[in-house]
Coordinates of C-alpha atoms in Angstrom, one line a residue:
X882 CA 97.5 -156.1 -216.5
X883 CA 100.0 -154.4 -217.6
X884 CA 100.0 -156.7 -219.8
X885 CA 96.9 -155.4 -221.7
X886 CA 98.0 -152.2 -221.5
X887 CA 100.9 -153.1 -223.3
X888 CA 98.9 -155.0 -226.4
X889 CA 96.9 -151.7 -226.4
X890 CA 99.9 -149.8 -227.1
X891 CA 100.2 -152.2 -229.6
X892 CA 97.5 -151.9 -231.2
X893 CA 98.1 -148.4 -231.3
X894 CA 101.6 -148.3 -232.6
X895 CA 100.1 -150.4 -235.0
X896 CA 97.7 -148.6 -236.3
X897 CA 100.1 -145.5 -236.5
X898 CA 103.0 -147.1 -238.5
X899 CA 101.2 -149.2 -241.3
X900 CA 99.2 -147.8 -243.7
X901 CA 96.6 -150.4 -243.4
X902 CA 92.9 -150.6 -245.4
X903 CA 89.6 -149.2 -244.2
X904 CA 88.6 -151.8 -242.4
X905 CA 91.5 -152.0 -239.7
X906 CA 90.2 -149.1 -237.7
X907 CA 86.4 -150.9 -237.9
X908 CA 87.3 -154.8 -236.8
X909 CA 89.9 -153.0 -234.2
X910 CA 87.1 -150.7 -232.9
X911 CA 85.1 -154.2 -232.9
X912 CA 87.8 -156.0 -231.4
X913 CA 87.7 -153.2 -228.1
X914 CA 83.8 -153.0 -228.0
X915 CA 84.1 -156.7 -227.7
X916 CA 86.2 -156.9 -225.0
X917 CA 84.3 -154.5 -223.2
X918 CA 81.1 -156.9 -223.9
X919 CA 82.7 -159.9 -222.8
X920 CA 83.0 -157.7 -219.8
X921 CA 79.7 -156.6 -219.4
X922 CA 77.9 -159.9 -220.2
X923 CA 80.1 -162.6 -217.8
X924 CA 79.7 -160.0 -215.5
X925 CA 83.5 -159.7 -214.6
X926 CA 82.4 -157.3 -212.1
X927 CA 85.8 -158.5 -210.0
X928 CA 88.0 -157.3 -213.2
X929 CA 89.8 -154.0 -211.9
X930 CA 89.0 -152.4 -214.9
X931 CA 85.4 -153.1 -214.1
X932 CA 85.7 -151.7 -211.0
X933 CA 87.0 -149.1 -211.0
X934 CA 84.7 -147.9 -213.9
X935 CA 81.5 -148.6 -210.9
X936 CA 83.1 -146.5 -208.9
X937 CA 83.6 -143.3 -211.0
X938 CA 80.8 -143.3 -214.1
X939 CA 79.3 -140.1 -213.2
X940 CA 83.1 -139.1 -213.5
X941 CA 83.4 -141.2 -216.3
X942 CA 80.6 -139.8 -218.1
X943 CA 81.1 -136.6 -217.1
X944 CA 84.7 -136.5 -218.0
X945 CA 83.9 -138.3 -221.3
X946 CA 81.7 -135.2 -222.8
X947 CA 83.0 -133.3 -221.6
X948 CA 86.4 -134.3 -223.7
X949 CA 84.2 -134.0 -226.3
X950 CA 82.8 -131.1 -226.6
X951 CA 86.4 -129.6 -226.6
X952 CA 87.1 -132.1 -229.4
X953 CA 83.8 -130.2 -230.7
X954 CA 84.6 -127.6 -230.6
X955 CA 88.0 -127.0 -231.8
X956 CA 87.5 -129.1 -235.1
X957 CA 84.4 -126.7 -235.4
X958 CA 86.4 -123.5 -235.2
X959 CA 89.5 -124.8 -237.5
X960 CA 87.2 -126.0 -239.7
X961 CA 86.0 -122.4 -240.4
X962 CA 89.5 -120.3 -239.6
X963 CA 90.6 -123.4 -242.5
X964 CA 88.3 -123.2 -245.3
X965 CA 88.4 -119.4 -244.5
X966 CA 92.5 -119.6 -244.9
X967 CA 92.5 -121.7 -247.2
X968 CA 90.2 -119.5 -249.2
X969 CA 92.3 -116.4 -249.1
X970 CA 96.3 -118.2 -249.5
X971 CA 94.0 -118.6 -253.3
X972 CA 92.9 -114.9 -254.2
X973 CA 97.2 -113.6 -252.6
X974 CA 99.4 -116.1 -253.8
X975 CA 102.1 -114.4 -251.3
X976 CA 100.1 -115.3 -248.3
X977 CA 100.2 -118.7 -249.2
X978 CA 104.1 -119.9 -247.9
X979 CA 103.9 -117.2 -245.1
X980 CA 100.4 -119.2 -244.0
X981 CA 102.0 -122.2 -244.4
X982 CA 105.2 -122.4 -242.3
X983 CA 102.9 -120.6 -239.8
X984 CA 101.6 -123.9 -239.7
X985 CA 103.6 -126.1 -239.7
X986 CA 105.8 -123.9 -237.1
X987 CA 102.6 -124.8 -234.9
X988 CA 103.3 -128.7 -236.0
X989 CA 106.7 -128.2 -234.3
X990 CA 105.8 -127.4 -230.3
X991 CA 104.9 -130.1 -227.9
X992 CA 101.7 -129.7 -227.1
X993 CA 103.2 -129.9 -223.3
X994 CA 105.1 -126.0 -224.0
X995 CA 102.1 -124.7 -225.9
X996 CA 100.0 -124.8 -223.8
X997 CA 102.4 -122.8 -220.7
X998 CA 103.4 -120.2 -223.5
X999 CA 99.9 -119.7 -223.2
X1000 CA 99.2 -119.4 -219.9
X1001 CA 100.8 -116.0 -218.7
X1002 CA 99.3 -114.1 -221.9
X1003 CA 96.2 -115.7 -221.3
X1004 CA 96.4 -114.8 -217.1
X1005 CA 97.4 -111.4 -217.6
X1006 CA 94.3 -110.9 -219.9
X1007 CA 92.4 -112.4 -217.2
X1008 CA 93.2 -110.2 -214.8
X1009 CA 93.2 -107.2 -217.1
X1010 CA 89.9 -107.2 -218.9
X1011 CA 86.6 -107.7 -216.8
X1012 CA 84.9 -109.0 -219.3
X1013 CA 87.1 -111.9 -220.8
X1014 CA 87.6 -113.1 -216.6
X1015 CA 84.1 -113.0 -216.7
X1016 CA 83.4 -115.1 -220.0
X1017 CA 85.9 -117.6 -217.9
X1018 CA 89.4 -116.7 -220.0
X1019 CA 91.8 -117.9 -216.8
X1020 CA 95.6 -118.7 -217.9
X1021 CA 94.2 -123.2 -217.6
X1022 CA 91.3 -124.4 -218.2
X1023 CA 88.9 -124.7 -221.4
X1024 CA 90.4 -122.0 -223.4
X1025 CA 94.1 -122.4 -223.4
X1026 CA 93.2 -126.2 -223.7
X1027 CA 91.2 -124.5 -226.5
X1028 CA 93.3 -122.8 -228.6
X1029 CA 96.2 -124.8 -228.5
X1030 CA 93.2 -128.2 -229.7
X1031 CA 92.6 -125.5 -232.3
X1032 CA 96.5 -124.0 -233.3
X1033 CA 97.7 -127.7 -234.3
X1034 CA 94.2 -128.5 -235.3
X1035 CA 94.7 -126.0 -238.6
X1036 CA 97.5 -127.1 -239.7
X1037 CA 96.0 -130.5 -242.0
X1038 CA 92.3 -128.4 -242.3
X1039 CA 94.0 -125.9 -244.6
X1040 CA 96.1 -128.2 -246.3
X1041 CA 93.3 -131.0 -246.9
X1042 CA 91.3 -127.6 -248.0
X1043 CA 93.9 -125.3 -249.8
X1044 CA 94.9 -128.8 -252.1
X1045 CA 91.4 -130.6 -252.8
X1046 CA 90.6 -126.2 -254.3
X1047 CA 93.4 -126.3 -256.5
X1048 CA 93.1 -130.2 -257.7
X1049 CA 89.2 -129.1 -258.9
X1050 CA 89.6 -129.6 -263.0
X1051 CA 89.5 -126.3 -264.7
X1052 CA 87.3 -128.6 -267.9
X1053 CA 84.6 -129.2 -265.3
X1054 CA 85.1 -124.7 -263.8
X1055 CA 85.3 -123.6 -268.0
X1056 CA 81.7 -126.8 -268.5
X1057 CA 80.1 -124.9 -266.0
X1058 CA 81.0 -121.4 -266.8
X1059 CA 79.7 -122.3 -270.2
X1060 CA 76.7 -122.7 -268.9
X1061 CA 75.8 -120.0 -267.1
X1062 CA 77.7 -120.4 -264.2
X1063 CA 78.6 -117.3 -261.9
X1064 CA 81.2 -117.6 -259.8
X1065 CA 79.7 -118.0 -256.7
X1066 CA 77.6 -120.2 -258.1
X1067 CA 81.5 -122.3 -260.2
X1068 CA 82.4 -122.5 -256.2
X1069 CA 79.3 -123.4 -254.3
X1070 CA 77.8 -125.8 -257.0
X1071 CA 80.4 -127.8 -258.3
X1072 CA 84.2 -126.7 -256.9
X1073 CA 83.1 -127.0 -252.9
X1074 CA 81.0 -130.6 -253.4
X1075 CA 84.0 -131.7 -256.3
X1076 CA 86.9 -130.6 -253.7
X1077 CA 84.8 -131.7 -250.5
X1078 CA 86.0 -135.6 -249.9
X1079 CA 90.0 -134.4 -249.7
X1080 CA 88.5 -131.7 -246.9
X1081 CA 86.6 -134.1 -245.1
X1082 CA 90.3 -136.4 -245.0
X1083 CA 91.1 -133.3 -243.8
X1084 CA 88.5 -133.2 -240.9
X1085 CA 89.0 -136.9 -240.3
X1086 CA 93.1 -135.6 -239.7
X1087 CA 91.9 -133.6 -237.8
X1088 CA 89.5 -134.6 -235.1
X1089 CA 91.7 -138.1 -234.3
X1090 CA 94.4 -135.5 -233.6
X1091 CA 92.2 -133.7 -231.6
X1092 CA 91.4 -136.8 -230.0
X1093 CA 94.2 -137.4 -228.6
X1094 CA 96.0 -134.0 -227.9
X1095 CA 92.7 -133.3 -226.1
X1096 CA 94.3 -136.3 -223.2
X1097 CA 97.0 -133.6 -222.1
X1098 CA 94.9 -131.2 -221.7
X1099 CA 93.9 -132.5 -218.6
X1100 CA 97.5 -131.3 -217.4
X1101 CA 96.1 -127.6 -217.1
X1102 CA 92.6 -128.1 -216.1
X1103 CA 90.3 -128.7 -218.6
X1104 CA 88.5 -131.8 -217.7
X1105 CA 88.5 -134.6 -220.5
X1106 CA 89.4 -138.4 -220.6
X1107 CA 93.0 -137.7 -219.3
X1108 CA 92.1 -137.3 -216.1
X1109 CA 92.6 -140.7 -215.8
X1110 CA 95.0 -142.0 -217.4
X1111 CA 97.1 -139.7 -215.3
X1112 CA 95.1 -139.5 -212.6
X1113 CA 96.7 -143.2 -213.1
X1114 CA 100.3 -142.7 -213.3
X1115 CA 100.6 -141.3 -210.4
X1116 CA 99.0 -143.8 -209.0
X1117 CA 100.8 -146.1 -210.7
X1118 CA 97.3 -147.5 -211.9
X1119 CA 97.5 -148.9 -214.7
X1120 CA 93.4 -150.2 -214.6
X1121 CA 92.3 -146.2 -213.9
X1122 CA 94.4 -145.5 -217.9
X1123 CA 93.2 -147.3 -219.5
X1124 CA 89.5 -146.2 -218.2
X1125 CA 91.1 -142.9 -219.4
X1126 CA 93.4 -144.7 -223.0
X1127 CA 90.1 -147.4 -224.0
X1128 CA 87.7 -144.6 -224.1
X1129 CA 89.9 -142.7 -226.4
X1130 CA 91.4 -144.8 -228.6
X1131 CA 87.4 -145.8 -229.3
X1132 CA 87.0 -142.8 -229.8
X1133 CA 89.4 -142.1 -233.2
X1134 CA 88.6 -144.7 -235.0
X1135 CA 85.3 -144.8 -234.8
X1136 CA 85.4 -141.0 -236.6
X1137 CA 88.2 -142.7 -239.2
X1138 CA 86.7 -145.0 -239.7
X1139 CA 83.4 -143.2 -239.9
X1140 CA 84.7 -139.6 -241.5
X1141 CA 86.7 -141.6 -243.7
X1142 CA 84.4 -143.9 -245.0
X1143 CA 82.1 -140.9 -245.5
X1144 CA 84.5 -139.9 -247.9
X1145 CA 84.7 -142.4 -249.1
X1146 CA 81.6 -142.2 -250.3
X1147 CA 81.6 -138.7 -251.7
X1148 CA 84.9 -139.8 -254.3
X1149 CA 83.0 -139.6 -257.7
X1150 CA 82.3 -143.4 -258.4
X1151 CA 82.3 -143.9 -254.2
X1152 CA 79.9 -146.5 -252.7
X1153 CA 77.0 -145.1 -251.6

């Protein structure tokens, strides 16, 4: 099973380092799914990985739901904030350099360090602001995890949104203006639809990144599939590590393939 874990890491490394076509995420996802299907079809209950799953099936399902919930909330908030910030940067040119500088700086902070930096101020707020305490804000758990995930997710969203909106042809916008469209109509009916494929690429990158980073959030009590990974590492149980790592890999590949295909279909002349 240790060799299987090394093979899994090699597949992830290959996916990250090589410039691959859109078929590769789908092929890798199908390969992982095939392994799970073979285990179920041939009744391989003797496998330690299957035994781990059978012993913790409810905990596993709860972890999957929590993992997806954290990713979904973080990406949704990042998209809204990223779109608003990108539009402000287009309106106020001076904001561009400072905003990108802050977002780039956030990307350089290690995730564990960011979780640690958030612990003390959030704990203080929870202790001194009763409303926040009642809402469940604390130094550990979901709150710091979401703040960190949103902070890491903003850069690709803002960058792709800003570039996408800027790259819309001025001739196209001028033609829309000549047709009598007002400023708001030109944005919602012309600029945003044309920018949507590039914007979706930012969402794709952000979501795949968030799926991986959410695993680290288990160290501060946020739950998710990272719980199995770190418990397995602590017990030197590679089967438990795989129980957390394989679903994360499958989620990342599925999102990468799905959003990538959607972005390609929305491009002018793309497959529909």
